[in-house]
């Protein structure tokens, strides 16, 4: 397949929430307490909420910047591409990057909205989350029909309330909910507790995907206080395998055979080993651990219920049939530091040598459309959705790597893993 | 290659320490305080040391038992195959299992000897560790020349003392030392601290392998208090990847390009993804994290300095050239619950379809011989070392799966992950 004929749907991107997003969607009585974006004396644009200050961390908004400028510093809007926070600019960047569709995870509330969920007034927390979701669906995704896969935040503190929100979102056409990969660190019951049944029932009933993003529990693997950041950056995707095992050996996929669980930003090359090891664990141990998978193997259950994705993963593409050709999707991770925007099509296409058109279509867009109930072609003519067509539409939109150094920083800030983990948990 | 022509060297097995092992090797003044094996009122054979009671846990000595009898209960000698603790019986089991050579990790002291290292009297701890090592090399390995790869325990509390022990062991022909995958949970400096330099220098000087076994820091990944054991069993091997990343991004392999690090029981199928991800992390981030690998990529450093192994791992065999054909070894894990003794040759051979004889020889024994300075053929004629020849030598040695249920247990004990972790840390 020619690179320009690919159709790309990214199931993991991120948005930096713009100011005023709550103005139209949160009832008046909560407006004073709503999260506010302010500029600090240091010149950073940060969110404030319930006494906390949450910066836009540099690493999470570096699309288009030289790698030397990546780092952990808080940023201002002038130090980000407008595509980070402005949906119309995002569409221009998607076009120039050859990307048709995108599912955008939140930033300042945490990947699973735990900032809001932690507020003690649950009426307020619920109102905030619903306001966020309405803004996301109606304004962000709604601004450009067919270009986004909508996704909602959950009420993590309550399976019942999350179930209700899943149904409310489905009525608005949203069939993805972001959730923590492990509720335990957040003080909630584990996946092994039937507490979650109401939420799981709503997911199945609405054909909604439980999208669990790496790091969504707020827990990081820190090997040593003085370990370099590279250790965490390398390991974060594969670390989601622990959550995948926790869910696989829970009874959830067996009790809810239609459940859809996406391992967002988890990579794929490790999956065949993971499945082999699950089957081996089952055959060697189930007679004493008491696990019972009936006619299926754990790997078959994994393939039925779990969706994987990669940014670049040559091994995952080589092993696509061992993983399951219907279980692979692609992501761009815009505007995070791992993103290969705007040259994602070039990088991806280089790994598709020898891969059939049918397989490429599944990986690049058909699987994402099927799992997420996303149908861009009902809105946009297919021929306008290809890499080539979108780039033509982008015209002369500037995608050159360019410095956004405003002189506020002395250079990329070096931090240890421990420093980073401490900041994350604050 | 015919199955019977394979030559199998296992780089990860375990021994259950027999009573009286310290009698000949520990100076008289320490004998009263030496670890003692006793039978409890419940009928368990346990080690006692410094106020602690350490049972032989069932899962760690189940070779030859029906899987229904696997479990966490403490055991007695009558409930184990004699090959667990008797070296002459071990050789018979190795012969019947078609295995020429074996490297045996310790049991009751912990995989890296942390039980001894924790004793406050370091003179006594040192004497104990040296006694253990002398027993292991002289009596266990020495009983059957050419059949074992000797391995010593370290003085984890001291890089200098471990360096001295590495040199002492090398003089005795031992070129492997077991060590924790992460010193931090044991209260020691991390791999990112130059504190370890004396030990690393001794390793290089003596061409000794740093053999790090999964779980050797005593830390387990527990997803939830009520998670089933299967989660941990599945994930334990791949979890060593975190230690591998910690070591890879430390400056150790760059400062000591001849260092040899073995990831014992870590599996292999995940390695190509790990290497791709390391290279991607490097290319995307090194300009701000400050990592510098010179002319090499992280994957090339990994391949130069790290040895991997598998019990069964079809994906690892498929990807053997992506991993590095010189970086793969095999293990049997006798007498642990993941072991496929006595049918390891059958299982392994089934995965070797289409694999060249040269590759099979490297994986089954040549790489282990090269990395561990192990030369069985200087002692034993090669033609007597094959699966077929060893099995012939085993004669009618009974390897049938048989119940060793002595009626003391009501059946395999079900434990949660949290229970298991708590017991491990006691």
CSV table of N, CA and C in Angstrom, one decimal, chain A residues 198-315:
chain,number,residue,atom,x,y,z
A,198,UNK,N,-22.0,-3.3,38.4
A,198,UNK,CA,-22.9,-2.4,37.7
A,198,UNK,C,-22.2,-1.6,36.5
A,199,UNK,N,-20.9,-1.2,36.7
A,199,UNK,CA,-20.2,-0.5,35.7
A,199,UNK,C,-19.9,-1.5,34.5
A,200,UNK,N,-19.6,-2.7,34.8
A,200,UNK,CA,-19.3,-3.7,33.8
A,200,UNK,C,-20.5,-4.0,32.9
A,201,UNK,N,-21.7,-4.1,33.6
A,201,UNK,CA,-22.9,-4.3,32.9
A,201,UNK,C,-23.2,-3.1,32.0
A,202,UNK,N,-23.0,-1.9,32.4
A,202,UNK,CA,-23.3,-0.8,31.6
A,202,UNK,C,-22.3,-0.7,30.4
A,203,UNK,N,-21.1,-1.1,30.6
A,203,UNK,CA,-20.1,-1.2,29.5
A,203,UNK,C,-20.6,-2.1,28.4
A,204,UNK,N,-21.0,-3.3,28.8
A,204,UNK,CA,-21.5,-4.3,27.8
A,204,UNK,C,-22.8,-3.8,27.2
A,205,UNK,N,-23.7,-3.3,28.0
A,205,UNK,CA,-25.0,-2.9,27.5
A,205,UNK,C,-24.8,-1.8,26.4
A,206,UNK,N,-23.8,-0.9,26.6
A,206,UNK,CA,-23.7,0.3,25.7
A,206,UNK,C,-22.6,0.0,24.7
A,207,UNK,N,-22.0,-1.2,24.7
A,207,UNK,CA,-20.9,-1.5,23.8
A,207,UNK,C,-19.8,-0.4,23.9
A,208,UNK,N,-19.5,-0.1,25.2
A,208,UNK,CA,-18.5,1.0,25.5
A,208,UNK,C,-17.1,0.4,25.9
A,209,UNK,N,-16.1,0.9,25.4
A,209,UNK,CA,-14.7,0.4,25.7
A,209,UNK,C,-14.2,1.0,27.0
A,210,UNK,N,-13.7,0.1,27.8
A,210,UNK,CA,-13.0,0.6,29.0
A,210,UNK,C,-11.5,0.9,28.6
A,211,UNK,N,-11.2,2.1,28.5
A,211,UNK,CA,-9.9,2.5,27.9
A,211,UNK,C,-9.0,2.8,29.1
A,212,UNK,N,-8.0,1.9,29.4
A,212,UNK,CA,-7.1,2.1,30.5
A,212,UNK,C,-5.8,2.5,30.0
A,213,UNK,N,-5.4,3.7,30.4
A,213,UNK,CA,-4.1,4.3,29.9
A,213,UNK,C,-3.0,4.1,30.9
A,214,UNK,N,-1.8,3.8,30.4
A,214,UNK,CA,-0.7,3.6,31.3
A,214,UNK,C,-0.6,4.8,32.3
A,215,UNK,N,-0.3,4.5,33.5
A,215,UNK,CA,-0.1,5.6,34.5
A,215,UNK,C,-1.4,6.1,35.1
A,216,UNK,N,-2.5,5.5,34.7
A,216,UNK,CA,-3.8,6.1,35.1
A,216,UNK,C,-4.1,5.9,36.6
A,217,UNK,N,-3.4,5.1,37.3
A,217,UNK,CA,-3.6,4.9,38.7
A,217,UNK,C,-2.7,5.9,39.5
A,218,UNK,N,-1.8,6.6,38.8
A,218,UNK,CA,-0.9,7.5,39.5
A,218,UNK,C,0.3,6.8,40.0
A,219,UNK,N,0.4,5.5,39.9
A,219,UNK,CA,1.5,4.8,40.4
A,219,UNK,C,2.6,4.6,39.3
A,220,UNK,N,3.8,4.9,39.7
A,220,UNK,CA,4.9,4.7,38.8
A,220,UNK,C,5.9,3.7,39.4
A,221,UNK,N,6.5,3.0,38.5
A,221,UNK,CA,7.6,2.0,39.0
A,221,UNK,C,8.9,2.8,39.1
A,222,UNK,N,9.3,3.0,40.3
A,222,UNK,CA,10.6,3.7,40.6
A,222,UNK,C,11.6,2.7,41.1
A,223,UNK,N,12.6,2.4,40.3
A,223,UNK,CA,13.5,1.4,40.7
A,223,UNK,C,14.5,1.9,41.8
A,224,UNK,N,14.8,3.2,41.8
A,224,UNK,CA,15.7,3.8,42.7
A,224,UNK,C,15.6,5.3,42.8
A,225,UNK,N,15.9,5.9,43.9
A,225,UNK,CA,15.7,7.3,44.0
A,225,UNK,C,16.5,8.1,43.0
A,226,UNK,N,17.7,7.5,42.6
A,226,UNK,CA,18.6,8.2,41.7
A,226,UNK,C,18.6,7.6,40.3
A,227,UNK,N,17.6,6.8,40.0
A,227,UNK,CA,17.5,6.3,38.6
A,227,UNK,C,17.2,7.4,37.7
A,228,UNK,N,17.7,7.3,36.5
A,228,UNK,CA,17.4,8.3,35.5
A,228,UNK,C,16.0,8.1,34.9
A,229,UNK,N,15.4,9.2,34.4
A,229,UNK,CA,14.1,9.2,33.8
A,229,UNK,C,13.9,8.2,32.7
A,230,UNK,N,15.0,7.9,32.0
A,230,UNK,CA,15.0,7.0,30.9
A,230,UNK,C,14.4,5.6,31.3
A,231,UNK,N,14.7,5.2,32.5
A,231,UNK,CA,14.2,3.9,33.0
A,231,UNK,C,12.7,3.8,32.9
A,232,UNK,N,12.1,4.9,33.4
A,232,UNK,CA,10.6,5.0,33.5
A,232,UNK,C,10.0,5.1,32.1
A,233,UNK,N,10.7,6.0,31.3
A,233,UNK,CA,10.2,6.2,29.9
A,233,UNK,C,10.2,4.9,29.1
A,234,UNK,N,11.3,4.2,29.3
A,234,UNK,CA,11.3,2.9,28.5
A,234,UNK,C,10.2,1.9,29.0
A,235,UNK,N,10.1,1.8,30.3
A,235,UNK,CA,9.3,0.8,30.9
A,235,UNK,C,7.8,1.1,31.0
A,236,UNK,N,7.4,2.3,30.9
A,236,UNK,CA,6.0,2.6,31.1
A,236,UNK,C,5.0,1.9,30.3
A,237,UNK,N,5.2,1.8,28.9
A,237,UNK,CA,4.2,1.0,28.2
A,237,UNK,C,4.1,-0.4,28.6
A,238,UNK,N,5.2,-1.1,28.7
A,238,UNK,CA,5.1,-2.6,29.0
A,238,UNK,C,4.5,-2.8,30.4
A,239,UNK,N,4.7,-1.8,31.3
A,239,UNK,CA,4.2,-2.0,32.7
A,239,UNK,C,2.7,-2.2,32.7
A,240,UNK,N,2.0,-1.8,31.7
A,240,UNK,CA,0.6,-2.0,31.6
A,240,UNK,C,0.2,-3.5,31.6
A,241,UNK,N,1.2,-4.3,31.3
A,241,UNK,CA,1.0,-5.7,31.2
A,241,UNK,C,0.6,-6.3,32.6
A,242,UNK,N,1.0,-5.6,33.7
A,242,UNK,CA,0.6,-6.1,35.0
A,242,UNK,C,-0.9,-5.9,35.2
A,243,UNK,N,-1.4,-4.7,34.7
A,243,UNK,CA,-2.8,-4.5,34.8
A,243,UNK,C,-3.6,-5.4,33.9
A,244,UNK,N,-3.0,-5.7,32.8
A,244,UNK,CA,-3.6,-6.7,31.8
A,244,UNK,C,-3.7,-8.1,32.5
A,245,UNK,N,-2.7,-8.5,33.2
A,245,UNK,CA,-2.7,-9.8,33.9
A,245,UNK,C,-3.8,-9.8,35.0
A,246,UNK,N,-3.8,-8.7,35.7
A,246,UNK,CA,-4.7,-8.5,36.8
A,246,UNK,C,-6.2,-8.7,36.3
A,247,UNK,N,-6.5,-8.0,35.2
A,247,UNK,CA,-7.8,-8.1,34.6
A,247,UNK,C,-8.1,-9.5,34.0
A,248,UNK,N,-7.0,-10.0,33.3
A,248,UNK,CA,-7.2,-11.3,32.7
A,248,UNK,C,-7.6,-12.4,33.7
A,249,UNK,N,-6.9,-12.4,34.8
A,249,UNK,CA,-7.1,-13.5,35.8
A,249,UNK,C,-8.2,-13.1,36.8
A,250,UNK,N,-8.7,-11.9,36.7
A,250,UNK,CA,-10.0,-11.6,37.4
A,250,UNK,C,-11.1,-12.4,36.7
A,251,UNK,N,-12.2,-12.5,37.2
A,251,UNK,CA,-13.3,-13.2,36.5
A,251,UNK,C,-14.0,-12.3,35.5
A,252,UNK,N,-13.6,-11.1,35.4
A,252,UNK,CA,-14.4,-10.1,34.6
A,252,UNK,C,-14.6,-10.6,33.1
A,253,UNK,N,-13.5,-10.9,32.4
A,253,UNK,CA,-13.7,-11.3,31.0
A,253,UNK,C,-14.5,-12.6,30.9
A,254,UNK,N,-14.5,-13.4,31.9
A,254,UNK,CA,-15.3,-14.6,31.8
A,254,UNK,C,-16.7,-14.4,32.1
A,255,UNK,N,-17.0,-13.5,33.1
A,255,UNK,CA,-18.4,-13.2,33.4
A,255,UNK,C,-19.0,-12.2,32.4
A,256,UNK,N,-18.2,-11.4,31.7
A,256,UNK,CA,-18.7,-10.5,30.7
A,256,UNK,C,-18.0,-10.7,29.4
A,257,UNK,N,-18.3,-11.8,28.7
A,257,UNK,CA,-17.6,-12.2,27.5
A,257,UNK,C,-17.6,-11.1,26.4
A,258,UNK,N,-18.5,-10.1,26.5
A,258,UNK,CA,-18.5,-9.1,25.5
A,258,UNK,C,-17.8,-7.8,25.9
A,259,UNK,N,-17.2,-7.8,27.1
A,259,UNK,CA,-16.5,-6.6,27.6
A,259,UNK,C,-15.3,-6.3,26.6
A,260,UNK,N,-15.1,-5.0,26.5
A,260,UNK,CA,-14.0,-4.5,25.6
A,260,UNK,C,-13.1,-3.7,26.5
A,261,UNK,N,-11.8,-4.1,26.6
A,261,UNK,CA,-10.8,-3.4,27.4
A,261,UNK,C,-9.6,-3.0,26.5
A,262,UNK,N,-9.3,-1.7,26.5
A,262,UNK,CA,-8.2,-1.2,25.6
A,262,UNK,C,-7.0,-0.9,26.5
A,263,UNK,N,-5.8,-1.4,26.1
A,263,UNK,CA,-4.6,-1.1,26.9
A,263,UNK,C,-3.9,0.1,26.2
A,264,UNK,N,-4.3,1.3,26.6
A,264,UNK,CA,-3.9,2.5,25.9
A,264,UNK,C,-2.4,2.9,26.1
A,265,UNK,N,-1.7,3.0,25.1
A,265,UNK,CA,-0.2,3.3,25.1
A,265,UNK,C,0.6,2.2,25.6
A,266,UNK,N,0.1,1.0,25.6
A,266,UNK,CA,0.8,-0.1,26.2
A,266,UNK,C,1.8,-0.8,25.3
A,267,UNK,N,1.8,-0.5,24.0
A,267,UNK,CA,2.7,-1.2,23.1
A,267,UNK,C,2.1,-2.6,22.8
A,268,UNK,N,2.8,-3.3,21.9
A,268,UNK,CA,2.2,-4.6,21.5
A,268,UNK,C,3.3,-5.7,21.4
A,269,UNK,N,4.5,-5.4,21.2
A,269,UNK,CA,5.5,-6.4,20.9
A,269,UNK,C,5.7,-7.5,22.0
A,270,UNK,N,5.3,-7.1,23.3
A,270,UNK,CA,5.4,-8.0,24.4
A,270,UNK,C,4.2,-9.0,24.5
A,271,UNK,N,3.2,-8.7,23.7
A,271,UNK,CA,1.9,-9.4,23.9
A,271,UNK,C,2.0,-10.9,23.6
A,272,UNK,N,2.6,-11.3,22.5
A,272,UNK,CA,2.7,-12.8,22.3
A,272,UNK,C,3.3,-13.6,23.4
A,273,UNK,N,4.4,-13.0,24.0
A,273,UNK,CA,5.0,-13.6,25.1
A,273,UNK,C,4.1,-13.7,26.3
A,274,UNK,N,3.4,-12.6,26.5
A,274,UNK,CA,2.4,-12.5,27.6
A,274,UNK,C,1.3,-13.5,27.5
A,275,UNK,N,0.8,-13.7,26.2
A,275,UNK,CA,-0.2,-14.7,26.0
A,275,UNK,C,0.3,-16.2,26.2
A,276,UNK,N,1.5,-16.4,25.7
A,276,UNK,CA,2.1,-17.7,25.9
A,276,UNK,C,2.3,-18.0,27.4
A,277,UNK,N,2.7,-17.0,28.1
A,277,UNK,CA,3.0,-17.2,29.5
A,277,UNK,C,1.7,-17.4,30.3
A,278,UNK,N,0.6,-16.7,29.9
A,278,UNK,CA,-0.7,-16.9,30.5
A,278,UNK,C,-1.1,-18.3,30.3
A,279,UNK,N,-1.0,-18.8,29.1
A,279,UNK,CA,-1.4,-20.2,28.9
A,279,UNK,C,-0.6,-21.2,29.6
A,280,UNK,N,0.7,-20.9,29.7
A,280,UNK,CA,1.6,-21.8,30.4
A,280,UNK,C,1.2,-21.8,31.9
A,281,UNK,N,1.0,-20.6,32.4
A,281,UNK,CA,0.6,-20.5,33.8
A,281,UNK,C,-0.6,-21.3,34.1
A,282,UNK,N,-1.6,-21.2,33.2
A,282,UNK,CA,-2.8,-21.9,33.4
A,282,UNK,C,-2.6,-23.4,33.4
A,283,UNK,N,-1.9,-23.9,32.4
A,283,UNK,CA,-1.7,-25.3,32.3
A,283,UNK,C,-0.9,-25.9,33.4
A,284,UNK,N,0.1,-25.1,33.9
A,284,UNK,CA,0.9,-25.6,35.0
A,284,UNK,C,0.3,-25.5,36.4
A,285,UNK,N,-0.6,-24.5,36.5
A,285,UNK,CA,-1.0,-24.2,37.9
A,285,UNK,C,-2.5,-24.2,38.2
A,286,UNK,N,-3.4,-24.3,37.2
A,286,UNK,CA,-4.8,-24.1,37.5
A,286,UNK,C,-5.4,-25.2,38.4
A,287,UNK,N,-4.7,-26.3,38.4
A,287,UNK,CA,-5.3,-27.4,39.2
A,287,UNK,C,-5.1,-27.1,40.7
A,288,UNK,N,-4.2,-26.3,41.1
A,288,UNK,CA,-4.1,-25.9,42.5
A,288,UNK,C,-4.6,-24.5,42.8
A,289,UNK,N,-4.5,-23.6,41.7
A,289,UNK,CA,-5.0,-22.2,42.0
A,289,UNK,C,-6.5,-22.2,41.9
A,290,UNK,N,-7.1,-23.1,41.2
A,290,UNK,CA,-8.5,-23.1,41.0
A,290,UNK,C,-9.1,-22.3,39.9
A,291,UNK,N,-8.2,-21.8,39.0
A,291,UNK,CA,-8.7,-21.0,37.9
A,291,UNK,C,-9.5,-22.0,36.9
A,292,UNK,N,-10.5,-21.5,36.3
A,292,UNK,CA,-11.3,-22.3,35.4
A,292,UNK,C,-11.7,-21.4,34.2
A,293,UNK,N,-11.1,-21.7,33.0
A,293,UNK,CA,-11.4,-20.9,31.8
A,293,UNK,C,-12.4,-21.7,30.8
A,294,UNK,N,-12.9,-22.8,31.3
A,294,UNK,CA,-13.8,-23.6,30.4
A,294,UNK,C,-13.1,-24.1,29.2
A,295,UNK,N,-13.8,-23.8,28.0
A,295,UNK,CA,-13.3,-24.3,26.8
A,295,UNK,C,-12.2,-23.4,26.2
A,296,UNK,N,-11.9,-22.3,26.8
A,296,UNK,CA,-11.0,-21.4,26.3
A,296,UNK,C,-9.6,-21.4,27.0
A,297,UNK,N,-8.6,-20.9,26.4
A,297,UNK,CA,-7.3,-20.6,27.0
A,297,UNK,C,-7.3,-19.2,27.4
A,298,UNK,N,-6.5,-18.8,28.4
A,298,UNK,CA,-6.4,-17.4,28.7
A,298,UNK,C,-6.0,-16.5,27.5
A,299,UNK,N,-5.2,-17.0,26.6
A,299,UNK,CA,-4.8,-16.2,25.5
A,299,UNK,C,-6.0,-16.0,24.6
A,300,UNK,N,-6.9,-16.9,24.5
A,300,UNK,CA,-8.1,-16.8,23.7
A,300,UNK,C,-9.0,-15.7,24.3
A,301,UNK,N,-9.1,-15.7,25.6
A,301,UNK,CA,-9.9,-14.7,26.3
A,301,UNK,C,-9.3,-13.3,26.1
A,302,UNK,N,-8.0,-13.3,26.2
A,302,UNK,CA,-7.3,-12.0,26.0
A,302,UNK,C,-7.6,-11.5,24.6
A,303,UNK,N,-7.5,-12.3,23.6
A,303,UNK,CA,-7.8,-11.9,22.3
A,303,UNK,C,-9.2,-11.5,22.0
A,304,UNK,N,-10.1,-12.1,22.8
A,304,UNK,CA,-11.5,-11.7,22.6
A,304,UNK,C,-11.8,-10.4,23.3
A,305,UNK,N,-11.2,-10.1,24.4
A,305,UNK,CA,-11.6,-8.9,25.2
A,305,UNK,C,-10.6,-7.8,25.3
A,306,UNK,N,-9.4,-7.9,24.8
A,306,UNK,CA,-8.4,-6.8,25.0
A,306,UNK,C,-8.0,-6.3,23.6
A,307,UNK,N,-7.9,-5.0,23.6
A,307,UNK,CA,-7.4,-4.2,22.4
A,307,UNK,C,-6.0,-3.6,22.8
A,308,UNK,N,-5.1,-3.8,21.9
A,308,UNK,CA,-3.7,-3.2,22.1
A,308,UNK,C,-3.5,-2.1,21.1
A,309,UNK,N,-2.4,-1.3,21.4
A,309,UNK,CA,-2.1,-0.3,20.4
A,309,UNK,C,-0.6,0.0,20.5
A,310,UNK,N,0.0,0.6,19.5
A,310,UNK,CA,1.4,1.0,19.4
A,310,UNK,C,1.6,2.3,18.7
A,311,UNK,N,2.7,3.0,19.1
A,311,UNK,CA,3.1,4.2,18.4
A,311,UNK,C,4.0,3.7,17.2
A,312,UNK,N,5.2,3.2,17.6
A,312,UNK,CA,6.0,2.4,16.6
A,312,UNK,C,6.4,1.2,17.3
A,313,UNK,N,6.3,0.0,16.6
A,313,UNK,CA,6.5,-1.2,17.3
A,313,UNK,C,6.8,-2.3,16.2
A,314,UNK,N,8.0,-2.3,15.6
A,314,UNK,CA,8.3,-3.2,14.5
A,314,UNK,C,8.0,-4.7,14.9
A,315,UNK,N,8.3,-5.0,16.2
A,315,UNK,CA,8.1,-6.4,16.6
A,315,UNK,C,6.6,-6.7,16.6
